[in-house]
Each structure stands twice: as C-alpha cells, then as structure tokens.
Short mmCIF file of C-alpha atoms in Angstrom, two decimals:
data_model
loop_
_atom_site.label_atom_id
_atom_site.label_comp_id
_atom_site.label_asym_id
_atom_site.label_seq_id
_atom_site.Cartn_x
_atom_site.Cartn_y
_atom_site.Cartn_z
CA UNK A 3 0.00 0.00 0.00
CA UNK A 4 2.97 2.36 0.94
CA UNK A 5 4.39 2.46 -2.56
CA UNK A 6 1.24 2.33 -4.23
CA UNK A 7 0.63 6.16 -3.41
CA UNK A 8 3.86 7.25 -4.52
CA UNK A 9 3.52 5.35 -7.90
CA UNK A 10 0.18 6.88 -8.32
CA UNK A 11 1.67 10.54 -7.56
CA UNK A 12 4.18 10.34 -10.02
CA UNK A 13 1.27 8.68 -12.70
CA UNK A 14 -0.71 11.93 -11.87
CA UNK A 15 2.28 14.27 -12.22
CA UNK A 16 3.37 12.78 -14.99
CA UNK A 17 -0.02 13.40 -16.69
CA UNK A 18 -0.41 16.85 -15.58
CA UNK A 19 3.27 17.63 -17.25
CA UNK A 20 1.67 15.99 -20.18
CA UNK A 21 -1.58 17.22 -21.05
CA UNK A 22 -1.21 20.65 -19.55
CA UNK A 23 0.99 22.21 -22.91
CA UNK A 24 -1.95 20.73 -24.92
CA UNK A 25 -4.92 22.59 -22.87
CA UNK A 26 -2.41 25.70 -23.96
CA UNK A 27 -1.05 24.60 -27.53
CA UNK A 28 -3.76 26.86 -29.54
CA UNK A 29 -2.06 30.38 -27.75
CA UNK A 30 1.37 29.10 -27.20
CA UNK A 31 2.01 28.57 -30.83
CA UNK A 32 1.04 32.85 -31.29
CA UNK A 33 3.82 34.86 -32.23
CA UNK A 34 2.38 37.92 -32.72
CA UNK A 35 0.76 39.70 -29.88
CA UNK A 36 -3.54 40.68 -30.79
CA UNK A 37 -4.13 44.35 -28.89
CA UNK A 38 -8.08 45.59 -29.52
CA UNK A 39 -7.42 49.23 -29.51
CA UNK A 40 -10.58 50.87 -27.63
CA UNK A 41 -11.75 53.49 -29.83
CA UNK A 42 -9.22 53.20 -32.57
CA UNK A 43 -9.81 55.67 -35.70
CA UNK A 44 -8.25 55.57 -39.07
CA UNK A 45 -5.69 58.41 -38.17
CA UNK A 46 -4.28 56.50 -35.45
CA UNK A 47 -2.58 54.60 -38.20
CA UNK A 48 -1.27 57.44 -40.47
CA UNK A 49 2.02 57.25 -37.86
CA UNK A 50 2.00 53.23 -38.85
CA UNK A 51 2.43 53.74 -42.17
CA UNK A 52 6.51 53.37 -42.52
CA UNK A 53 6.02 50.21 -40.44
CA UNK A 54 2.67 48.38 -40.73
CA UNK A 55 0.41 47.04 -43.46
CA UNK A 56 -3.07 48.71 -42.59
CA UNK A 57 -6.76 48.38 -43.62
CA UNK A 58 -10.20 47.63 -42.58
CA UNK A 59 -11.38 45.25 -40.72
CA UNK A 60 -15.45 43.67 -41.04
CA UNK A 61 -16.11 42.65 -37.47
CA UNK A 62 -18.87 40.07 -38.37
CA UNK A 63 -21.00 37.84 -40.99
CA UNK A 64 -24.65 38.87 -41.66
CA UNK A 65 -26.50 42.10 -40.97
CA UNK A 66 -26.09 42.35 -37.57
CA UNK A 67 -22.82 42.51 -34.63
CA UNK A 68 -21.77 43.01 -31.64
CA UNK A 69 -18.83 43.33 -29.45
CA UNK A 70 -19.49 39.90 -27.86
CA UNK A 71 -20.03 37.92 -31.11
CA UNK A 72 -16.94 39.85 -32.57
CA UNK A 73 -14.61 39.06 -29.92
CA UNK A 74 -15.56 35.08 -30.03
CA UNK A 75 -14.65 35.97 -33.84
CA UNK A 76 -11.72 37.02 -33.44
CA UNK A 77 -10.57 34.61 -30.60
CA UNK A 78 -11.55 31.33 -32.13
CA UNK A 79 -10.68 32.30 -36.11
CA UNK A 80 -13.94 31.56 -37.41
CA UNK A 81 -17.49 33.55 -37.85
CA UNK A 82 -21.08 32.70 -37.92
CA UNK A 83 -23.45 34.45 -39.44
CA UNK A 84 -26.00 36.73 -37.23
CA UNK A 85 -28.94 35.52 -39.54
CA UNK A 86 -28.65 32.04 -37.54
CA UNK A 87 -27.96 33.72 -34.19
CA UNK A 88 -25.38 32.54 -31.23
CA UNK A 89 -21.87 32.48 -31.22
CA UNK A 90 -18.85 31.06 -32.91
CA UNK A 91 -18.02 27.74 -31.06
CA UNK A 92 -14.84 25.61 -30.25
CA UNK A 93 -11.61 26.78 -28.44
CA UNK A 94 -9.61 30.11 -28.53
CA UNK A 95 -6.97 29.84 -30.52
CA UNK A 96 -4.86 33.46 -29.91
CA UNK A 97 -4.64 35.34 -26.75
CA UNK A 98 -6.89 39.46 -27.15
CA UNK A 99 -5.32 41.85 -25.06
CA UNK A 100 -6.97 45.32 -24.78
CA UNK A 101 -5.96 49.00 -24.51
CA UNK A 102 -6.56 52.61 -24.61
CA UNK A 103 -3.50 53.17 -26.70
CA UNK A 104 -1.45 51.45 -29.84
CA UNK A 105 0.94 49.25 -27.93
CA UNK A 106 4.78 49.11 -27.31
CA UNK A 107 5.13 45.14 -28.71
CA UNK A 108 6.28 44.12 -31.69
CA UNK A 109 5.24 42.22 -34.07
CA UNK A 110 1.81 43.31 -33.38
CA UNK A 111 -1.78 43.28 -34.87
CA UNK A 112 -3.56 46.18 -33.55
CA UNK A 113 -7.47 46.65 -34.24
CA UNK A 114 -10.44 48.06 -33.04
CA UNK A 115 -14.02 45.97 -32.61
CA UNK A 116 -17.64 47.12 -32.07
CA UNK A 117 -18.49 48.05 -28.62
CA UNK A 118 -22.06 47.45 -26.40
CA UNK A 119 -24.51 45.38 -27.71
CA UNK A 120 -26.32 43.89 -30.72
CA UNK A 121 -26.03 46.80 -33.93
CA UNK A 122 -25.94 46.87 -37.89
CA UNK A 123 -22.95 45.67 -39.16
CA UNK A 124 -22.58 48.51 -41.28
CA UNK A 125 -19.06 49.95 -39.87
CA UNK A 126 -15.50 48.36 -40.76
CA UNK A 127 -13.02 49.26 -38.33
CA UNK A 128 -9.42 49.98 -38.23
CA UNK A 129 -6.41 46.70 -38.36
CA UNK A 130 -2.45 47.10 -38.82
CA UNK A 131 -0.16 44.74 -38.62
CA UNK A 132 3.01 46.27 -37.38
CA UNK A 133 6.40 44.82 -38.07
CA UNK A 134 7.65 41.01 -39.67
CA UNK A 135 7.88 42.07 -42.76
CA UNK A 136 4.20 43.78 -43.70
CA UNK A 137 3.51 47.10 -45.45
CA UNK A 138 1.40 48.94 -47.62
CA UNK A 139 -1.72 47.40 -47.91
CA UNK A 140 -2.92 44.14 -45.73
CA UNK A 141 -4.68 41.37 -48.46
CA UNK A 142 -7.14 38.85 -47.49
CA UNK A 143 -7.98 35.04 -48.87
CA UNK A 144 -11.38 35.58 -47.51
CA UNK A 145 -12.20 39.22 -49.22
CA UNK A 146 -9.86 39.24 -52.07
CA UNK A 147 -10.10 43.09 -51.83
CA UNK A 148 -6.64 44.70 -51.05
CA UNK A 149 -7.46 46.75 -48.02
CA UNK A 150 -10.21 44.84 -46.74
CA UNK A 151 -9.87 41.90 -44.55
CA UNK A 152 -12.42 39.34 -42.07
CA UNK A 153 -12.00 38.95 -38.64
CA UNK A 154 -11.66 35.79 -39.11
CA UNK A 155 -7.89 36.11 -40.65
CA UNK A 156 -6.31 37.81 -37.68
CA UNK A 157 -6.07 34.30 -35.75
CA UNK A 158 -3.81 32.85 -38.37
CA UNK A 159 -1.80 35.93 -38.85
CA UNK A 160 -1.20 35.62 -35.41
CA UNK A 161 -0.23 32.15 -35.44
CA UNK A 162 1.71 32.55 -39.12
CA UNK A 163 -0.80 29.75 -40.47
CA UNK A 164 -1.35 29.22 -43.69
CA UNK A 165 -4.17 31.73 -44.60
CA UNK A 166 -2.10 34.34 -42.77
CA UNK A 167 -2.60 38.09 -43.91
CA UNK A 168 -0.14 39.17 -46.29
CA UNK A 169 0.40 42.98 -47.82
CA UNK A 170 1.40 44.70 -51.15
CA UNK A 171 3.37 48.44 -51.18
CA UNK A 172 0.94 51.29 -51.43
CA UNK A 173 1.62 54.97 -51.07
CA UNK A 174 -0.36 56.63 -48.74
CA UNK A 175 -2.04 53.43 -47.35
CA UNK A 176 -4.36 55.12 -44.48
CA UNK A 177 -5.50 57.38 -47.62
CA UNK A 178 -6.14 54.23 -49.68
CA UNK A 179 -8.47 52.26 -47.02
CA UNK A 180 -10.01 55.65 -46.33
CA UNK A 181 -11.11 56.10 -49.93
CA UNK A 182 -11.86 51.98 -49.96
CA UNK A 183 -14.50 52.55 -46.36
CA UNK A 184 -15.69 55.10 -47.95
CA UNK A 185 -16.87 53.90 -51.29
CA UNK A 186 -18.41 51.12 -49.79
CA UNK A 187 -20.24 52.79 -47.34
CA UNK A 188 -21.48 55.02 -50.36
CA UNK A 189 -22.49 51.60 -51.77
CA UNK A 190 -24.65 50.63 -48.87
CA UNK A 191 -26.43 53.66 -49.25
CA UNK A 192 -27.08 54.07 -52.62
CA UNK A 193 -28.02 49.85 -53.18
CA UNK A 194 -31.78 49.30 -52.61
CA UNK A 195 -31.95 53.15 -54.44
CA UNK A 196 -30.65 51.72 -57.69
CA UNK A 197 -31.92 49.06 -57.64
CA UNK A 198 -35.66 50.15 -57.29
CA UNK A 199 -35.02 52.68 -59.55
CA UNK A 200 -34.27 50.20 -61.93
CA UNK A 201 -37.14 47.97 -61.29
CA UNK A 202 -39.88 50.68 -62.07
CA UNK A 203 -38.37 51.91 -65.08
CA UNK A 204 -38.44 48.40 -66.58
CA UNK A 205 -41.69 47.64 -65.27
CA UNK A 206 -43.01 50.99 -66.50
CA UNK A 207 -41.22 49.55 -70.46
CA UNK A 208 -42.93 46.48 -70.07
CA UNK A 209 -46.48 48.37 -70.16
CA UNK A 210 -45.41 49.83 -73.44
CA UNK A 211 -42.22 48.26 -74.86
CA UNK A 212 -41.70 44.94 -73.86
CA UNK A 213 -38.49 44.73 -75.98
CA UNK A 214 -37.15 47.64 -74.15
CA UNK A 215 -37.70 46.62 -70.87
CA UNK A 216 -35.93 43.10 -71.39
CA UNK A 217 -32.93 45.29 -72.72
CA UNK A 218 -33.11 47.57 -69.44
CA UNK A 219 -31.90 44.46 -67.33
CA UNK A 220 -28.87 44.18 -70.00
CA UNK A 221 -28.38 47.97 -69.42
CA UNK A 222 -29.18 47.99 -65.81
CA UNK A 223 -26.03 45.37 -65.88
CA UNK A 224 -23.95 46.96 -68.02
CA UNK A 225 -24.30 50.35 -66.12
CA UNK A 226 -23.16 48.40 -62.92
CA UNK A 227 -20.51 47.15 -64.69
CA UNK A 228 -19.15 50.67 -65.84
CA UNK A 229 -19.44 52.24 -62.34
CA UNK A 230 -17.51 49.42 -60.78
CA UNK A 231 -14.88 49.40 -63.74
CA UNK A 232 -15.15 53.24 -63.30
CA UNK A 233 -14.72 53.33 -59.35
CA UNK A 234 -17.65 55.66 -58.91
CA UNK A 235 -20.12 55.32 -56.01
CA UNK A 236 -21.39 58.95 -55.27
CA UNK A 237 -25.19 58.27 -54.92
CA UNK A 238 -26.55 61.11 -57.24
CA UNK A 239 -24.27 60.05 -60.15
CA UNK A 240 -25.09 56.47 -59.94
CA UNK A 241 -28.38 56.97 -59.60
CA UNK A 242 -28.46 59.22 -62.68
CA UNK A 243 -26.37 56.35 -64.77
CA UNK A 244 -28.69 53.75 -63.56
CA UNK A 245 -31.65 56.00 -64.48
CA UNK A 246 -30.26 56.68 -68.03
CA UNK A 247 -28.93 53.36 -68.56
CA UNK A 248 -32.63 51.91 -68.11
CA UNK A 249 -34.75 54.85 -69.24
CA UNK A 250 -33.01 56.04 -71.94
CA UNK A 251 -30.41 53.59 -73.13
CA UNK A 252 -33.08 50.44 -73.26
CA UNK A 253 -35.40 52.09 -75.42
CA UNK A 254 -32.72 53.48 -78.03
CA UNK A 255 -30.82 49.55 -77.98
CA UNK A 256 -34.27 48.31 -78.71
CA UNK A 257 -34.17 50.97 -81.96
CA UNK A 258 -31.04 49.14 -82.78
CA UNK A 259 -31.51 45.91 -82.57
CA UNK A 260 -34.66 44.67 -83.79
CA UNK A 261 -34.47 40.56 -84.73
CA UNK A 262 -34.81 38.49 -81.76
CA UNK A 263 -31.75 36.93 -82.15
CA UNK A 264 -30.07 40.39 -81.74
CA UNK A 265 -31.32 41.36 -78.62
CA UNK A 266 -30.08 37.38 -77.54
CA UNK A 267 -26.60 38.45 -78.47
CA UNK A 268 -26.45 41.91 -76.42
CA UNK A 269 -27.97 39.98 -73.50
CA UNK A 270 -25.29 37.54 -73.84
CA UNK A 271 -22.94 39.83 -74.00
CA UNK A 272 -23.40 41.76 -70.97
CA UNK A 273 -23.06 38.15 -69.03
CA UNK A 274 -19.79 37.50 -70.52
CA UNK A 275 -18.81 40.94 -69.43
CA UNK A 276 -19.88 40.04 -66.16
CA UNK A 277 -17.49 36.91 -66.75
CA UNK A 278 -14.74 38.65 -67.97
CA UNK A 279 -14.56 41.96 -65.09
CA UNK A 280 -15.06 38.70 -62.16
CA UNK A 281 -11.60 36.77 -63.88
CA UNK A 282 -9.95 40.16 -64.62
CA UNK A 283 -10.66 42.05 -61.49
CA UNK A 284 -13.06 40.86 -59.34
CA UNK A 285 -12.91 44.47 -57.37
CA UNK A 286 -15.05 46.04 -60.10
CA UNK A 287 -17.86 43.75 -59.72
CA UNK A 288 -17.14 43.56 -55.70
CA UNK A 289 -17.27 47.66 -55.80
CA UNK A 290 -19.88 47.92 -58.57
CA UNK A 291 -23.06 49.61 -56.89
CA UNK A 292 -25.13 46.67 -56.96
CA UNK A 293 -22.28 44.31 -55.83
CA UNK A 294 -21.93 42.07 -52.14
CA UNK A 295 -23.02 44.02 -49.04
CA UNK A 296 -18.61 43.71 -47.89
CA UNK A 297 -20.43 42.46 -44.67
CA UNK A 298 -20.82 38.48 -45.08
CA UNK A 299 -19.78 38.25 -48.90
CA UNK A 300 -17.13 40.06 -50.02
CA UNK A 301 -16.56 39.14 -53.84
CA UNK A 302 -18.25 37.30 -56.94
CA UNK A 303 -22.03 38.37 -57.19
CA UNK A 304 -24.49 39.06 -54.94
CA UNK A 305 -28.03 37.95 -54.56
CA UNK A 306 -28.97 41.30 -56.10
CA UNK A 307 -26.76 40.54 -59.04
CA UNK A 308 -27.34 36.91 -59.45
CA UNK A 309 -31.38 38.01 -59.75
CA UNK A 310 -30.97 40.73 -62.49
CA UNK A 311 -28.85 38.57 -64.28
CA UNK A 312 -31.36 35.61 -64.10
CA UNK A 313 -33.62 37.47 -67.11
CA UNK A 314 -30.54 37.64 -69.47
CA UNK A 315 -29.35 34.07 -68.64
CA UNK A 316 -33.13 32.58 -69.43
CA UNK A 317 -34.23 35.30 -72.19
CA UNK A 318 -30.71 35.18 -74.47
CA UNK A 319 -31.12 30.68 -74.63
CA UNK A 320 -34.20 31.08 -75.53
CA UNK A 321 -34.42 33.61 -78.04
CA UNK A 322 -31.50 31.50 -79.67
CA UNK A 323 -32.93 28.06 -79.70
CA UNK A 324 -36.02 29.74 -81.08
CA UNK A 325 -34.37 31.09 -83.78
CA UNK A 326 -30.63 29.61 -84.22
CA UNK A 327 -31.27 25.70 -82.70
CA UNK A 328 -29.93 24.25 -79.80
CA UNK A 329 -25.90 24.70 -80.21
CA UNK A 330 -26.13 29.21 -79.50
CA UNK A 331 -28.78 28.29 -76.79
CA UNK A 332 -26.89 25.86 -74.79
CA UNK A 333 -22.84 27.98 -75.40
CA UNK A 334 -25.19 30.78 -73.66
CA UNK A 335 -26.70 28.79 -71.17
CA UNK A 336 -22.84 27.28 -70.06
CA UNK A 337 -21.54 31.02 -70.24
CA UNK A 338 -24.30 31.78 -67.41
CA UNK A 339 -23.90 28.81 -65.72
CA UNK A 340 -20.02 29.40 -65.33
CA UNK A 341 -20.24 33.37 -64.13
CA UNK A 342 -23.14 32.55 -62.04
CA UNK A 343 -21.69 29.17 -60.45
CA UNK A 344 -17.64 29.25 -60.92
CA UNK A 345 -15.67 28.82 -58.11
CA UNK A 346 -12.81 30.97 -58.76
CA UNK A 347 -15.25 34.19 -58.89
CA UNK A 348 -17.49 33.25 -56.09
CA UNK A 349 -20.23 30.88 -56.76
CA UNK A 350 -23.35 31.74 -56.08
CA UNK A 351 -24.58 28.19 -55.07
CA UNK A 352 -28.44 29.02 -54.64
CA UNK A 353 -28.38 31.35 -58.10
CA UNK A 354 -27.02 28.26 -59.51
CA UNK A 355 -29.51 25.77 -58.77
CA UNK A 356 -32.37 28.32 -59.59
CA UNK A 357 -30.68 28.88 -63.04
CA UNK A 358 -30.63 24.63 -63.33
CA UNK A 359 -34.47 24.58 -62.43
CA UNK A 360 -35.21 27.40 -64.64
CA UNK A 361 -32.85 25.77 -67.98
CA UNK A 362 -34.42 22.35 -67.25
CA UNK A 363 -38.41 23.61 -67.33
CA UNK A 364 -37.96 25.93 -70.26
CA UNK A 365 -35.70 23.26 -72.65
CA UNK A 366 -39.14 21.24 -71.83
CA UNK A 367 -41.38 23.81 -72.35
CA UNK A 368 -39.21 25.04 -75.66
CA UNK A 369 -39.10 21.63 -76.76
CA UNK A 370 -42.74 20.85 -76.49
CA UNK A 371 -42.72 18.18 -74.42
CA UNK A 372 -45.55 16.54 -72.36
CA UNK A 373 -46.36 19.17 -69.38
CA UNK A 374 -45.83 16.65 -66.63
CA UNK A 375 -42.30 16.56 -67.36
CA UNK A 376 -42.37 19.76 -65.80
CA UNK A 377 -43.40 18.35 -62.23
CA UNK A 378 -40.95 15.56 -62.88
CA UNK A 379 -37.71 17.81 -63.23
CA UNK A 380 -39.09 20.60 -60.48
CA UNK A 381 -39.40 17.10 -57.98
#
C-alpha cells in the first residue's frame, strides 16, 4: 500500500506535465501579440504607415454585430453568421489583449471591434499589422479586396498559419483604405436606391415596350458594370447612370436591334462581361453599386446581381434556340452557368440551382414536351 501512493503521484504528475501544454497549444504557438485598440480611428494609423500594413477590418458575418459575437470571432478564427444567431463555437486559438493606446510590442496586430450590444454591421473598423515584414496594404484570402480583410484572418496571422494576412506596397495606405471605407459605405447607401429605380423603369417599359424593358436588365447590368470598372459610387451620379442606362439607353438599344436573335446576343454579352470583369478584377464587380453588401460576402455576385442577371441568362437561350437551334442556346446557357456558379469568382450556389431549375423547365417547355415533365424535373 505504501508504494502504491507514490507510484500513483508520479502517474498523476506525470499526466499533468503531459496534457497541460496541450490545454495551452492553440495560444502558445502565437507569435504575434492581438491588442483591440478601444476606440481606434483611421488616423491612429497614419504614424503606422513606414512600419505596418493597414486596412479595414469587417467585425462580423450577416447584418447584424456586436462586441461579444466579434470578440468570439476574433478569438476562435472563425465567424457565424448573425442571420442564424449565437456564437462562434470551439476553443480560442490566440490570446486578445486590450488598450486605450497602440501598444509598445512588436510584431503586433492592432485593431479596433464594435463596442455594447447587438447593432448593424454597417461599420468596418481599423487593423495594422506592425512589423515582420508587412507594409502597404494588408490582403485577405477571404475578401480578395486589397485593403479589406475578415476577422476571421487575424487568428492565423497571429499564429503565421497558412491563410495568414499578407500585404502589397501602397503609397499613402491610411489614404487608400479611407477612400476603400468610404466607397463602400457610399455603396450601402445608394443599393436598394438603384436598384428600385431600376425595377420601375423596366416595369413601366414592359407596359409599353416589352423589348425595351428586357434590354433595361442588360443595361441595368452593363451600367453596374461601368461604375464598378469606373470606381464611382457617389449616390446622385449612380443613380443618374442607372436611371439613363434603363430609361433612356433600353429604349434606343431596342431601336437598334430589332431581330430576336439580336437582342439574344447583347444579353449575352453583358453576361460574358460580367465573366470577364469577375476573372480580370473581381474588385469592379465587388465595388460595382449593386455588388456584395462587404459584410458576409465580399466578392463574386451578390443575390442582387445573381437576380438581375437571371432574365438575361433565361431570355438570351431562348431567343437562340427559337431562332438559331440548340448549339447558341446551350454555349449561352454554359456562359451563365459558369459566371453565375464558378468557383474561382465566387459561386453563387443558390443562383445556380435556380438557373438549373429554370434551364431544365424551359428546354421542356421550348421543346414541347408533355407538361408533366415539368413536375418531374421541379421534384
């Protein structure tokens, strides 16, 4: 009995020396030191600028934040989205300190977060990371906007994973991200303007020119399109280009192109323009006026997008098989199927399937086929 209890000691010390570094491992493996910065502006990081990588941070997924559901964000690398509610789950993986001031440590990622309770995730706050190596402007896996970044890629920075921040050289910087909160927030505003806008002038074509309102969600596009390209987001000029584009510009394409199988070509093309700008630069769709909210998805197309863009993908395939057979309609129907669904620029998974539905029913319909197909393929 006597040596029994010091065998089982040691067996209990010995586990204790074991497990305790893995309790730890997710914050002992950080090498840079996470500060929130209470009240942090964008001109606290103007001094930064010869030594840090800055930009702006979105502190959430969905429409909605706070400074609880940011800091289990930030903590635990990973986000969930406030239209399902609670918190992130799992273990912290980095170690948040919090100050008044920028601190004295280096290397360093210094931020600031939302503070109080639930509130719109409207506002992007400040991030630099100071020292190994970083300047100009920070770039994210998760936005692919230079200047933007998720909350979610401060824990691997901090740990030097793999989908670690990284930064390209930009003059002025601060100015830069500045300029970049600013046309998005100009982009908020001016969305659900536009985009009505839009909406009654085609609906007022399709009382009297039904060809011209089809054409206004080609225009509507391609309008979009130019203003992301373009970099403008003051409200009252993209307002006035939406309101042109639509009310003016649909009615005189509809002058020019008369044969159905016309008006299927300038619909297609404004998709494969939408293709081209998302492999050439996704930032001028990202940017465009009609593009991603920047608070849950940050590149590729947005639901707004993906449903004006629905008319062109269905309208241009059929106008073609009506008129030029099966081989135009089904090249169009790919080239929507590939901006809408591709990978590299975003997919919009639930666009996608709608566009499948929508393809399957009207080759049936097109093709005269026996209407209960048509419950067969929507089942």
């Amino acid at each position: 009995m006597g040596r029994r209890v010091p065998l089982c000691l040691g067996a209990a010390l010995l586990a204790v020396v074991l497990l305790a570094p893995a309790g730890r491992a997710g914050t002992e493996a950080q090498e840079l030191c996470v500060v929130v910065v209470q009240g942090l502006s964008l001109s606290d990081l103007e001094p930064l600028e010869d030594e840090a990588a800055v930009g702006v941070l979105v502190p959430g997924a969905g429409p909605r934040v706070s400074e609880a559901s940011a800091l289990a964000a930030l903590e635990r690398g990973q986000v969930r989205n406030s239209l399902r509610g609670g918190l992130p789950e799992g273990p912290a993986l980095i170690r948040v300190e919090t100050a008044s001031e920028l601190p004295a440590c280096r290397p360093a990622i210094v931020l600031g977060l939302p503070e109080g309770g639930d509130q719109p995730n409207t506002r992007r706050y400040p991030i630099a990371v100071i020292g190994d190596g970083y300047g100009g402007l920070l770039t994210s896996r998760s936005t692919h906007l230079p200047g933007l970044v998720s909350i979610v890629d401060v824990a691997p920075t901090a740990l030097r994973g793999e989908r670690a921040l990284a930064s390209v050289d930009e003059p002025g910087a601060v100015a830069a991200i500045r300029a970049l909160d600013r046309r998005i927030a100009d982009n908020a505003d001016v969305r659900p303007l536009a985009a009505l806008l839009a909406g009654v002038l085609i609906l007022c074509l399709a009382l009297i020119a039904p060809r011209s309102a089809l054409l206004g969600f080609g225009t509507a596009l391609a309008a979009n399109l130019v203003l992301g390209a373009t970099g403008t987001s003051t409200p009252w000029v993209v307002l006035l280009t939406v309101g042109l584009a639509v009310g003016a510009g649909a009615p005189l394409l509809a002058l020019a192109v008369r044969s159905e199988t016309a008006v299927a070509v300038s619909l297609a093309a404004v998709i494969g323009g939408y293709l081209v700008a998302l492999a050439a630069d996704g930032a001028t769709v990202a940017l465009a006026p009609l593009g991603p909210e920047q608070n849950s998805r940050f590149f590729g197309l947005s639901n707004l997008l993906s449903a004006f863009l629905l008319v062109p993908a269905l309208a241009s395939p059929a106008l073609l098989l009506r008129r030029r057979g099966w081989a135009p309609a089904l090249a169009v129907a790919a080239l929507s199927l590939v901006t809408v669904a591709g990978g590299r620029f975003g997919a919009d998974g639930g666009t996608a399937v709608v566009l499948v539905l929508a393809y399957a029913v009207l080759a049936i319909e097109l093709a005269e086929a026996r209407r209960r197909l048509v419950l067969l393929v929507a089942a």
